[in-house]
Amino acid sequence: MGHDHTLLRSSVRCPLPSMSIRLAVALLLMGVVAREGQTVLAQTGTWQVLVKNSGLSSMHTAVTHMNTVVFLERTNQGATSLLLPDGKCRNDPSDQYLKKDCYAHSSVMNLANNAIRPLMILTDTQCSAGQFMADGDLQQIGGNFNGIRGVRTFTPCPATGKCDWVETATKTQVDRWYSTTQLLPDQRVIVIGGRTVPSYEFIPAKGLKVQPLQFLKDTLTTDKNGQADNWYPYVHLLPDGTLFIFANTKSIKLNFVTNQVVKEYPILPGGPRNYPSGGSSVMLPLSFVDGFKSVEVLVCGGAAAGAFTIAEGRTKFLACQQTCGRMRVTDAAPKWSVETMPVKRCMGDMLLLPDQNVLIINGAEFGSQSEGRATTPVLTPVLYQTNTPSGRFVTMAASTIPRMYHSTANLLPDGRVMPAGSNSNRVHKYSKVPFPTELRLDAFSPPYLAASQNPKRPTITLSPGSVKLGLTFLVRFAVTDPKTVIGNVDVIINNSPFTTHSYSQGLRMLKLQTTAPKAVAGGLFEVTVTAPPNANVAPNAYYMCWVVNQKTPSKAAWIRLT
């Protein structure tokens, strides 16, 4: 398949020489033992290379309910290392690099065997947005050049199928480049912001025009180099049917039905967080315990003010931010609580894990997002223990693969996390640059997948294919050692987000109400679970469903909420 990168640490070229020394010392202190493609350190997770050459470097990644993973980079940047099948080619006279392009710029991976099948994307998806719809289709919106108003769909099929991208007749009403999407309770998608687009719109529009959003004008950082700090705004659907929107350092609550800002939140100190500053955000898991009414938002990392501009010459890089802000947005008088991460980080991806903790992974210590404007990769993921009152941060086992600009990370149905991509270059460059285009795919296994946890690990044996909101459903499971089922188990569901540019668009996780485990025939247990009450709490979509015993999750079963 062309370029085959080795796993040698010497391939990590870093302008700041202290990085390799710090990494070596950290690995020694952590007791890491390396084997072929794997780091052995159960208590802080393990790493394994899955694919040495995926053929392309994914800047957008999504996991489908068919247990496949969709990768997207962009057209209009020259050849990848993955040819389209059957002699297919894309003919585009406007392409700046290849008028006749016979290479794939999207692909799908079978999680059962890691096999990769090329897909054909026709328009430029650079820095676009996306969302899974209620029926499981992946809707992909905007981009650059000929894709800037495009709307594409991918209908997932079994790994042996031939499903591919479809360019739809639907278009956005204005250019959408660096925008954010969110699936709404009525199954529409709202598209918010983008480059020089302080507005939002709906797909399908149903006759509604583009709505201006003054908040995106007020949060725009402007300079001659185009540093914005409010592109790819963080958007979270709240259980009352409104939207929490964060951009730069500010946040609001938007009623998108009446087109009114109904609340302004305090400024988060520490500097800008959104593109190109490269922070990240998650809405912490919602819970049946309070009726899904209490909502906390976490925002971590970012760049120093002006980091994008200073890095223009690619020789001077300001330190990234080291703080997280956490706020209960449903309080009467919300306030940010600021916490300090173990390491400075921008371009880090934040994921919700089935044990309800947050994993912060990927990124850099200096610079900002954009091509060539960052250095010193952060190779150690950090676990943020959501419900621990103090000492929340735990440093995990180090990777050997830098993942900086245009990288992603997604939770897989087996509980692992799969980082992908990293391309700090305008086109693919595999040598003679500080950070070559990355084609490897690897997986991080959190500590809950350690062998020592096997006796506790549930295996789901029965779950519904779909369930209506508000109704109850039955889940059966086995446990390697039944004696470990002490008290209640948790049933956790999360949807699959569209991950790009350090933010997982649409991600939400919920802890559902369950009965106490009941032993049944065959050494099984069963629980009765109550589905979320309405689509404000959990929009209709496919969700991964986990049984978690003593903080150890099963593999996920897919359940469609209708």
Coordinates of C-alpha atoms in Angstrom, one line a residue:
M1 CA 0.0 0.0 0.0
G2 CA 2.9 2.3 -0.4
H3 CA 4.3 4.0 2.7
D4 CA 4.9 1.7 5.7
H5 CA 5.9 3.7 8.8
T6 CA 7.7 1.8 11.5
L7 CA 7.0 2.1 15.2
L8 CA 10.4 3.5 16.1
R9 CA 10.4 6.4 18.5
S10 CA 13.3 7.9 16.5
S11 CA 10.7 8.6 13.8
V12 CA 9.2 11.2 16.1
R13 CA 11.0 14.4 15.1
C14 CA 10.6 17.2 17.5
P15 CA 12.1 20.7 17.3
L16 CA 12.3 20.9 21.1
P17 CA 14.9 18.2 22.1
S18 CA 13.5 17.9 25.6
M19 CA 10.5 15.9 24.4
S20 CA 12.4 12.6 23.8
I21 CA 14.2 12.9 27.1
R22 CA 10.9 13.5 29.0
L23 CA 9.3 10.6 27.2
A24 CA 12.1 8.2 28.0
V25 CA 12.1 9.2 31.7
A26 CA 8.3 9.0 31.9
L27 CA 8.3 5.5 30.4
L28 CA 11.1 4.3 32.8
L29 CA 9.2 5.7 35.8
M30 CA 6.0 4.1 34.7
G31 CA 7.6 0.7 34.3
V32 CA 6.6 0.3 30.7
V33 CA 7.7 -2.8 28.8
A34 CA 7.4 -2.7 25.0
R35 CA 6.5 -5.6 22.7
E36 CA 5.6 -5.8 19.1
G37 CA 3.1 -2.9 18.7
Q38 CA 2.0 -3.0 22.3
T39 CA 2.8 -1.4 25.6
V40 CA 2.3 -3.6 28.7
L41 CA 1.1 -1.7 31.6
A42 CA -2.3 -2.8 32.7
Q43 CA -2.9 -0.3 35.5
T44 CA -2.6 2.6 33.2
G45 CA -3.8 1.0 30.0
T46 CA -2.1 -0.7 27.0
W47 CA -1.5 0.3 23.4
Q48 CA -1.6 -1.9 20.3
V49 CA -1.1 -1.0 16.6
L50 CA -4.1 -2.2 14.6
V51 CA -3.1 -1.2 11.0
K52 CA 0.4 -0.2 10.0
N53 CA -0.9 1.6 6.8
S54 CA -4.5 2.7 6.6
G55 CA -3.9 4.4 3.3
L56 CA -5.2 7.8 4.4
S57 CA -5.0 10.1 7.4
S58 CA -8.4 10.7 8.9
M59 CA -9.4 14.2 10.0
H60 CA -13.0 13.1 10.5
T61 CA -13.9 9.7 12.1
A62 CA -17.2 8.1 13.1
V63 CA -18.2 4.6 14.4
T64 CA -21.3 3.1 12.9
H65 CA -23.9 0.8 14.4
M66 CA -22.7 -1.9 12.0
N67 CA -19.5 -2.1 13.9
T68 CA -17.5 -0.3 11.2
V69 CA -15.5 2.9 11.3
V70 CA -15.8 5.6 8.7
F71 CA -12.6 7.7 8.0
L72 CA -12.6 10.9 6.0
E73 CA -9.9 13.3 5.1
R74 CA -10.3 15.6 2.1
T75 CA -10.1 15.9 -1.6
N76 CA -8.1 18.7 -3.3
Q77 CA -4.8 17.7 -1.6
G78 CA -3.3 15.2 -4.0
A79 CA -2.9 11.4 -3.8
T80 CA -3.4 9.3 -0.8
S81 CA -1.9 5.8 -0.4
L82 CA -5.3 4.1 -1.0
L83 CA -6.5 3.5 -4.6
L84 CA -10.2 3.5 -5.4
P85 CA -11.4 0.0 -6.5
D86 CA -12.2 -1.2 -10.0
G87 CA -10.3 1.5 -11.8
K88 CA -12.7 4.3 -10.5
C89 CA -11.5 7.8 -10.6
R90 CA -12.9 11.2 -9.6
N91 CA -12.7 13.8 -12.4
D92 CA -12.7 17.3 -11.1
P93 CA -11.3 20.2 -13.3
S94 CA -11.3 22.5 -10.2
D95 CA -9.0 20.3 -8.2
Q96 CA -5.7 22.0 -7.5
Y97 CA -3.6 18.9 -7.4
L98 CA -5.2 16.1 -9.4
K99 CA -7.8 16.7 -12.1
K100 CA -8.2 13.0 -12.4
D101 CA -8.0 11.5 -8.9
C102 CA -8.0 7.7 -8.7
Y103 CA -7.3 7.7 -4.9
A104 CA -9.7 7.3 -2.0
H105 CA -10.2 10.1 0.4
S106 CA -12.5 8.1 2.6
S107 CA -12.7 4.5 3.8
V108 CA -14.5 2.2 6.1
M109 CA -12.9 -0.3 8.5
N110 CA -14.3 -3.6 9.6
L111 CA -13.7 -3.8 13.4
A112 CA -13.9 -7.6 13.3
N113 CA -10.7 -8.0 11.3
N114 CA -9.4 -4.4 10.7
A115 CA -9.8 -4.7 7.0
I116 CA -10.2 -1.4 5.2
R117 CA -12.4 -0.7 2.1
P118 CA -11.9 2.5 0.1
L119 CA -14.9 4.8 -0.3
M120 CA -15.5 7.5 -3.0
I121 CA -16.2 11.1 -1.9
L122 CA -16.7 13.6 -4.6
T123 CA -16.5 17.0 -3.0
D124 CA -14.0 18.5 -0.6
T125 CA -14.8 17.7 3.1
Q126 CA -12.0 19.7 4.6
C127 CA -12.9 20.9 8.1
S128 CA -16.5 19.9 7.7
A129 CA -19.2 18.8 10.2
G130 CA -21.3 15.7 10.7
Q131 CA -24.0 13.9 12.7
F132 CA -25.6 10.5 12.8
M133 CA -29.3 10.6 12.1
A134 CA -32.2 8.7 13.8
D135 CA -32.0 5.9 11.2
G136 CA -28.3 5.5 11.7
D137 CA -27.3 7.3 8.5
L138 CA -24.2 9.5 8.8
Q139 CA -24.9 13.0 7.5
Q140 CA -21.8 15.0 6.5
I141 CA -22.1 18.8 6.0
G142 CA -20.0 21.5 4.5
G143 CA -16.3 21.6 3.8
N144 CA -14.2 23.7 1.5
F145 CA -14.0 24.6 -2.2
N146 CA -16.7 22.6 -4.1
G147 CA -17.9 21.0 -0.8
I148 CA -18.5 24.2 1.2
R149 CA -22.3 23.8 0.9
G150 CA -22.5 20.1 0.3
V151 CA -24.6 17.6 2.2
R152 CA -23.5 14.0 1.9
T153 CA -24.9 10.8 3.4
F154 CA -23.4 7.4 4.2
T155 CA -25.9 4.6 5.0
P156 CA -23.9 2.0 7.1
C157 CA -24.1 -1.5 5.9
P158 CA -22.5 -4.8 7.1
A159 CA -18.8 -4.9 6.8
T160 CA -19.1 -7.1 3.7
G161 CA -21.4 -4.7 2.0
K162 CA -20.7 -2.1 -0.7
C163 CA -22.3 1.1 0.8
D164 CA -20.7 4.3 -0.2
W165 CA -21.1 8.1 0.1
V166 CA -24.0 9.8 -1.7
E167 CA -23.9 13.5 -2.7
T168 CA -27.4 14.7 -2.0
A169 CA -29.3 17.5 -3.7
T170 CA -29.6 19.2 -0.3
K171 CA -27.3 22.2 0.2
T172 CA -26.7 24.5 3.1
Q173 CA -28.0 28.0 2.6
V174 CA -24.6 29.7 3.3
D175 CA -21.0 28.4 3.2
R176 CA -20.3 26.1 6.1
W177 CA -16.6 25.6 6.8
Y178 CA -15.5 24.8 10.4
S179 CA -19.1 24.5 11.6
T180 CA -20.7 22.4 14.3
T181 CA -23.8 20.2 14.1
Q182 CA -26.2 18.8 16.6
L183 CA -29.1 16.3 16.2
L184 CA -32.3 17.9 17.6
P185 CA -35.2 16.3 19.4
D186 CA -37.4 16.6 16.2
Q187 CA -34.7 14.8 14.2
R188 CA -33.5 17.8 12.3
V189 CA -29.9 18.8 12.4
I190 CA -28.8 22.3 13.4
V191 CA -25.7 23.7 11.8
I192 CA -23.9 26.4 13.8
G193 CA -21.2 28.8 12.9
G194 CA -18.1 28.3 10.7
R195 CA -15.5 30.5 9.1
T196 CA -17.0 34.1 8.9
V197 CA -20.5 32.7 9.3
P198 CA -22.0 34.0 12.6
S199 CA -25.3 32.2 12.1
Y200 CA -27.2 28.9 12.3
E201 CA -29.6 27.0 10.0
F202 CA -31.5 23.7 10.0
I203 CA -31.4 20.6 7.8
P204 CA -33.9 20.0 6.4
A205 CA -34.7 23.8 6.4
K206 CA -38.5 23.3 6.0
G207 CA -38.7 26.9 4.8
L208 CA -36.7 28.4 7.7
K209 CA -34.1 30.9 6.8
V210 CA -30.6 31.3 8.2
Q211 CA -30.7 32.8 11.7
P212 CA -28.0 35.3 12.7
L213 CA -26.2 34.7 16.0
Q214 CA -24.6 37.8 17.5
F215 CA -22.8 35.7 20.0
L216 CA -20.5 34.4 17.2
K217 CA -19.7 38.0 16.2
D218 CA -18.9 38.9 19.8
T219 CA -16.6 36.0 20.3
L220 CA -14.6 36.3 17.1
T221 CA -10.9 37.1 17.7
T222 CA -9.7 38.9 14.6
D223 CA -6.2 39.7 13.4
K224 CA -4.5 39.9 10.0
N225 CA -3.7 36.1 10.1
G226 CA -7.3 35.1 10.7
Q227 CA -7.1 33.7 14.2
A228 CA -10.7 33.2 15.1
D229 CA -11.0 31.2 18.3
N230 CA -14.7 30.6 17.8
W231 CA -14.8 28.2 14.8
Y232 CA -16.1 24.8 15.6
P233 CA -18.1 26.1 18.6
Y234 CA -18.9 23.5 21.3
V235 CA -22.6 22.6 21.3
H236 CA -24.5 20.5 23.8
L237 CA -28.2 19.7 23.7
L238 CA -29.6 20.3 27.1
P239 CA -32.5 18.2 28.6
D240 CA -34.8 21.2 28.5
G241 CA -34.5 21.3 24.7
T242 CA -32.2 24.3 24.5
L243 CA -28.6 24.4 23.4
F244 CA -25.4 25.3 25.4
I245 CA -23.0 26.9 23.0
F246 CA -19.4 27.7 24.0
A247 CA -17.0 29.8 21.8
N248 CA -13.6 31.3 22.6
T249 CA -14.1 32.0 26.4
K250 CA -17.8 32.6 26.5
S251 CA -21.0 30.6 26.5
I252 CA -24.7 31.0 26.1
K253 CA -28.0 29.1 26.3
L254 CA -29.9 29.3 23.1
N255 CA -33.6 28.6 22.5
F256 CA -33.4 27.7 18.8
V257 CA -37.2 27.5 18.5
T258 CA -37.7 31.2 19.5
N259 CA -34.2 32.2 18.2
Q260 CA -33.4 33.8 21.6
V261 CA -30.4 33.7 23.9
V262 CA -32.0 33.0 27.2
K263 CA -28.9 32.9 29.4
E264 CA -25.3 34.1 29.4
Y265 CA -22.7 32.2 31.4
P266 CA -19.5 33.5 33.1
I267 CA -16.3 33.8 31.1
L268 CA -14.0 30.8 31.4
P269 CA -10.5 32.2 32.4
G270 CA -7.3 31.0 30.9
G271 CA -7.5 32.1 27.3
P272 CA -9.3 30.9 24.1
R273 CA -10.5 27.4 23.7
N274 CA -12.0 26.9 20.2
Y275 CA -10.4 26.6 16.8
P276 CA -7.6 27.3 16.2
S277 CA -6.8 27.3 19.9
G278 CA -7.7 23.6 20.0
G279 CA -9.3 22.9 23.3
S280 CA -12.1 20.3 23.7
S281 CA -15.3 19.8 25.5
V282 CA -17.8 17.2 26.7
M283 CA -21.1 17.3 28.5
L284 CA -20.6 14.9 31.4
P285 CA -22.9 11.9 31.7
L286 CA -26.6 12.6 32.5
S287 CA -28.2 10.4 35.1
F288 CA -31.7 9.1 36.0
V289 CA -30.9 9.9 39.7
D290 CA -31.9 13.5 39.2
G291 CA -34.3 12.9 36.4
F292 CA -31.6 13.8 33.8
K293 CA -32.0 17.5 34.9
S294 CA -28.5 18.3 36.2
V295 CA -26.0 19.1 33.5
E296 CA -22.2 19.7 33.8
V297 CA -20.0 20.8 31.0
L298 CA -16.2 20.2 30.9
V299 CA -13.9 22.3 28.7
C300 CA -10.2 21.4 28.7
G301 CA -7.0 22.8 27.0
G302 CA -6.6 25.4 24.4
A303 CA -3.9 27.7 23.2
A304 CA -2.4 30.8 24.5
A305 CA -3.9 34.0 23.1
G306 CA -2.1 34.8 19.8
A307 CA -0.5 31.4 19.5
F308 CA -1.8 30.9 16.0
T309 CA -0.3 34.3 14.8
I310 CA 3.0 33.8 16.6
A311 CA 3.5 30.4 15.0
E312 CA 3.0 31.8 11.5
G313 CA 6.7 31.4 10.8
R314 CA 6.7 27.9 12.3
T315 CA 9.7 28.7 14.5
K316 CA 8.1 30.1 17.7
F317 CA 5.4 28.3 19.6
L318 CA 3.6 29.5 22.7
A319 CA 2.7 27.0 25.5
C320 CA -0.8 25.5 25.3
Q321 CA -3.2 25.8 28.2
Q322 CA -3.1 23.4 31.2
T323 CA -6.5 24.1 32.7
C324 CA -10.0 22.6 32.5
G325 CA -13.2 24.4 33.3
R326 CA -16.1 22.5 34.8
M327 CA -19.5 24.2 35.3
R328 CA -23.0 23.0 36.3
V329 CA -24.9 24.9 33.6
T330 CA -28.3 24.1 35.2
D331 CA -27.5 25.9 38.5
A332 CA -29.3 29.1 39.2
A333 CA -26.0 31.0 39.3
P334 CA -23.4 28.8 37.4
K335 CA -19.7 29.3 38.0
W336 CA -16.7 27.7 36.4
S337 CA -14.5 25.5 38.6
V338 CA -11.0 25.6 37.2
E339 CA -8.7 22.5 37.5
T340 CA -5.2 21.9 36.3
M341 CA -4.2 19.0 34.0
P342 CA -0.9 17.1 34.5
V343 CA 0.4 18.5 31.2
K344 CA -0.3 21.4 28.9
R345 CA -2.4 20.3 26.0
C346 CA -4.0 21.7 22.8
M347 CA -5.6 19.6 20.1
G348 CA -6.5 17.0 22.7
D349 CA -9.6 14.8 22.1
M350 CA -12.0 14.3 25.0
L351 CA -14.1 11.1 25.1
L352 CA -16.7 9.7 27.5
L353 CA -15.9 6.2 28.6
P354 CA -18.5 3.6 29.8
D355 CA -17.2 3.9 33.4
Q356 CA -18.4 7.6 33.1
N357 CA -14.9 9.0 33.2
V358 CA -13.4 11.2 30.6
L359 CA -10.3 10.3 28.5
I360 CA -8.2 13.2 27.2
I361 CA -5.9 12.0 24.4
N362 CA -3.8 13.3 21.5
G363 CA -2.5 16.8 21.1
A364 CA 0.5 19.0 21.6
E365 CA 2.2 21.1 24.3
F366 CA 3.0 24.2 22.2
G367 CA 1.3 26.1 19.4
S368 CA -2.2 25.9 18.0
Q369 CA -4.2 24.1 15.4
S370 CA -3.6 24.6 11.7
E371 CA -0.8 23.3 9.5
G372 CA 2.6 23.3 11.0
R373 CA 1.7 25.6 13.9
A374 CA 2.4 23.2 16.8
T375 CA 5.2 21.1 18.3
T376 CA 6.0 18.7 21.2
P377 CA 3.3 16.0 20.9
V378 CA 1.6 15.0 24.1
L379 CA 1.9 11.2 24.0
T380 CA 0.3 10.4 27.4
P381 CA -3.5 10.2 27.6
V382 CA -5.0 11.5 30.9
L383 CA -8.0 10.0 32.7
Y384 CA -10.3 12.5 34.3
Q385 CA -12.2 10.8 37.1
T386 CA -15.6 12.5 36.8
N387 CA -16.9 11.6 40.3
T388 CA -13.7 11.8 42.3
P389 CA -13.7 14.8 44.6
S390 CA -10.0 15.4 44.3
G391 CA -7.0 14.0 42.4
R392 CA -9.2 13.6 39.4
F393 CA -6.4 13.3 36.8
V394 CA -4.5 10.0 36.3
T395 CA -1.8 9.8 33.6
M396 CA -2.1 6.8 31.4
A397 CA 0.5 4.7 29.4
A398 CA 2.3 6.7 26.7
S399 CA 1.8 6.2 23.0
T400 CA 4.7 6.2 20.6
I401 CA 2.7 7.9 17.8
P402 CA 2.3 11.7 17.7
R403 CA -1.2 12.7 16.9
M404 CA -1.6 16.4 16.5
Y405 CA -3.4 18.5 13.9
H406 CA -6.1 16.6 12.0
S407 CA -6.2 13.7 14.3
T408 CA -9.2 12.0 16.0
A409 CA -10.1 9.5 18.7
N410 CA -13.3 7.5 19.1
L411 CA -14.7 5.0 21.6
L412 CA -15.1 1.5 20.0
P413 CA -17.9 -0.9 21.0
D414 CA -15.5 -3.2 22.7
G415 CA -14.4 -0.4 25.1
R416 CA -11.1 0.5 23.5
V417 CA -10.3 3.9 22.1
M418 CA -9.0 4.3 18.6
P419 CA -6.9 7.3 17.7
A420 CA -6.5 8.0 13.9
G421 CA -5.0 10.5 11.6
S422 CA -2.5 13.4 12.2
N423 CA -1.4 15.5 9.3
S424 CA 0.1 18.9 10.0
N425 CA 1.0 19.3 6.4
R426 CA -1.0 20.9 3.5
V427 CA -0.6 17.7 1.5
H428 CA 0.6 14.2 2.5
K429 CA 4.3 14.3 3.5
Y430 CA 5.9 11.1 4.8
S431 CA 9.5 12.4 5.3
K432 CA 11.7 15.4 5.7
V433 CA 9.1 17.3 7.8
P434 CA 9.0 17.5 11.7
F435 CA 5.7 15.5 11.8
P436 CA 5.0 13.2 8.8
T437 CA 1.6 12.4 7.7
E438 CA 0.4 9.5 10.0
L439 CA -1.2 6.4 8.4
R440 CA -1.1 4.0 11.3
L441 CA -4.2 3.1 13.4
D442 CA -3.8 2.0 16.9
A443 CA -6.0 1.3 19.9
F444 CA -5.7 2.3 23.6
S445 CA -7.2 -0.2 26.1
P446 CA -8.2 1.7 29.3
P447 CA -7.4 0.1 32.7
Y448 CA -10.9 -1.4 32.9
L449 CA -9.9 -3.8 30.1
A450 CA -6.9 -5.1 32.0
A451 CA -6.8 -8.9 32.6
S452 CA -7.2 -8.4 36.3
Q453 CA -10.7 -7.0 35.6
N454 CA -11.8 -10.1 33.7
P455 CA -13.7 -11.8 36.6
K456 CA -15.9 -8.7 36.8
R457 CA -16.5 -8.2 33.1
P458 CA -20.1 -8.7 32.0
T459 CA -21.1 -10.2 28.6
I460 CA -24.5 -9.1 27.3
T461 CA -26.5 -12.1 26.1
L462 CA -29.9 -10.4 25.5
S463 CA -30.8 -6.8 24.6
P464 CA -33.5 -5.3 22.4
G465 CA -32.7 -4.1 18.9
S466 CA -34.8 -1.0 19.5
V467 CA -36.8 0.5 22.3
K468 CA -39.2 3.4 22.6
L469 CA -38.4 6.4 24.8
G470 CA -39.8 6.1 28.3
L471 CA -40.5 2.4 28.2
T472 CA -38.6 -0.4 30.0
F473 CA -36.5 -3.2 28.4
L474 CA -34.8 -6.3 29.5
V475 CA -31.0 -6.9 29.5
R476 CA -29.4 -10.2 30.4
F477 CA -25.8 -10.7 31.0
A478 CA -23.2 -13.2 32.2
V479 CA -20.2 -12.5 34.4
T480 CA -17.0 -14.6 34.5
D481 CA -17.2 -14.7 38.3
P482 CA -20.8 -14.3 39.4
K483 CA -19.6 -13.5 43.0
T484 CA -18.4 -10.1 41.7
V485 CA -22.0 -9.0 41.1
I486 CA -22.5 -7.3 44.4
G487 CA -25.3 -4.8 44.6
N488 CA -26.5 -2.9 41.5
V489 CA -24.8 -2.8 38.1
D490 CA -24.9 0.3 35.9
V491 CA -26.5 0.4 32.4
I492 CA -24.9 3.2 30.4
I493 CA -25.8 4.3 26.9
N494 CA -24.0 6.7 24.6
N495 CA -24.5 7.7 21.0
S496 CA -21.7 7.7 18.4
P497 CA -20.4 11.2 17.6
F498 CA -18.8 12.7 14.5
T499 CA -15.2 13.5 15.7
T500 CA -13.1 16.2 14.1
H501 CA -10.7 18.9 15.2
S502 CA -10.6 17.8 18.9
Y503 CA -14.3 17.8 19.3
S504 CA -16.9 15.0 19.2
Q505 CA -20.0 16.6 17.7
G506 CA -23.3 15.5 19.3
L507 CA -21.7 13.2 21.9
R508 CA -23.9 12.3 25.0
M509 CA -23.9 9.6 27.6
L510 CA -26.6 8.6 30.0
K511 CA -26.9 6.4 33.1
L512 CA -30.2 4.7 33.0
Q513 CA -32.5 3.5 35.9
T514 CA -32.2 -0.3 36.4
T515 CA -33.6 -2.9 38.8
A516 CA -31.2 -4.9 41.0
P517 CA -29.6 -7.8 39.1
K518 CA -31.7 -11.0 39.3
A519 CA -30.1 -14.4 38.9
V520 CA -31.8 -16.5 36.2
A521 CA -31.3 -19.9 34.7
G522 CA -28.0 -20.7 33.1
G523 CA -25.9 -18.6 35.4
L524 CA -27.2 -15.4 33.9
F525 CA -28.4 -12.2 35.4
E526 CA -31.1 -9.8 34.2
V527 CA -32.0 -6.3 34.9
T528 CA -35.0 -4.2 33.8
V529 CA -33.9 -0.9 32.4
T530 CA -36.0 2.3 31.9
A531 CA -35.2 4.1 28.6
P532 CA -34.7 7.9 28.7
P533 CA -38.0 9.8 29.0
N534 CA -37.9 11.9 25.9
A535 CA -36.0 13.1 22.9
N536 CA -34.7 16.2 24.6
V537 CA -32.8 13.9 27.0
A538 CA -31.8 11.4 24.2
P539 CA -32.6 12.2 20.6
N540 CA -33.8 9.2 18.5
A541 CA -30.6 7.4 17.3
Y542 CA -28.5 4.3 17.8
Y543 CA -26.7 4.1 21.1
M544 CA -24.1 1.8 22.5
C545 CA -25.5 0.0 25.6
W546 CA -23.1 -1.1 28.3
V547 CA -23.5 -3.2 31.4
V548 CA -20.9 -2.0 34.0
N549 CA -20.1 -4.2 36.9
Q550 CA -17.8 -2.8 39.6
K551 CA -16.7 -0.1 37.1
T552 CA -15.8 -2.8 34.5
P553 CA -17.9 -2.5 31.3
S554 CA -19.1 -5.2 29.0
K555 CA -18.8 -4.9 25.2
A556 CA -21.6 -2.7 23.9
A557 CA -24.8 -3.8 22.4
W558 CA -26.4 -1.4 19.9
I559 CA -29.9 -0.2 20.8
R560 CA -32.0 2.1 18.7
L561 CA -34.0 4.6 20.6
T562 CA -37.3 5.4 18.8

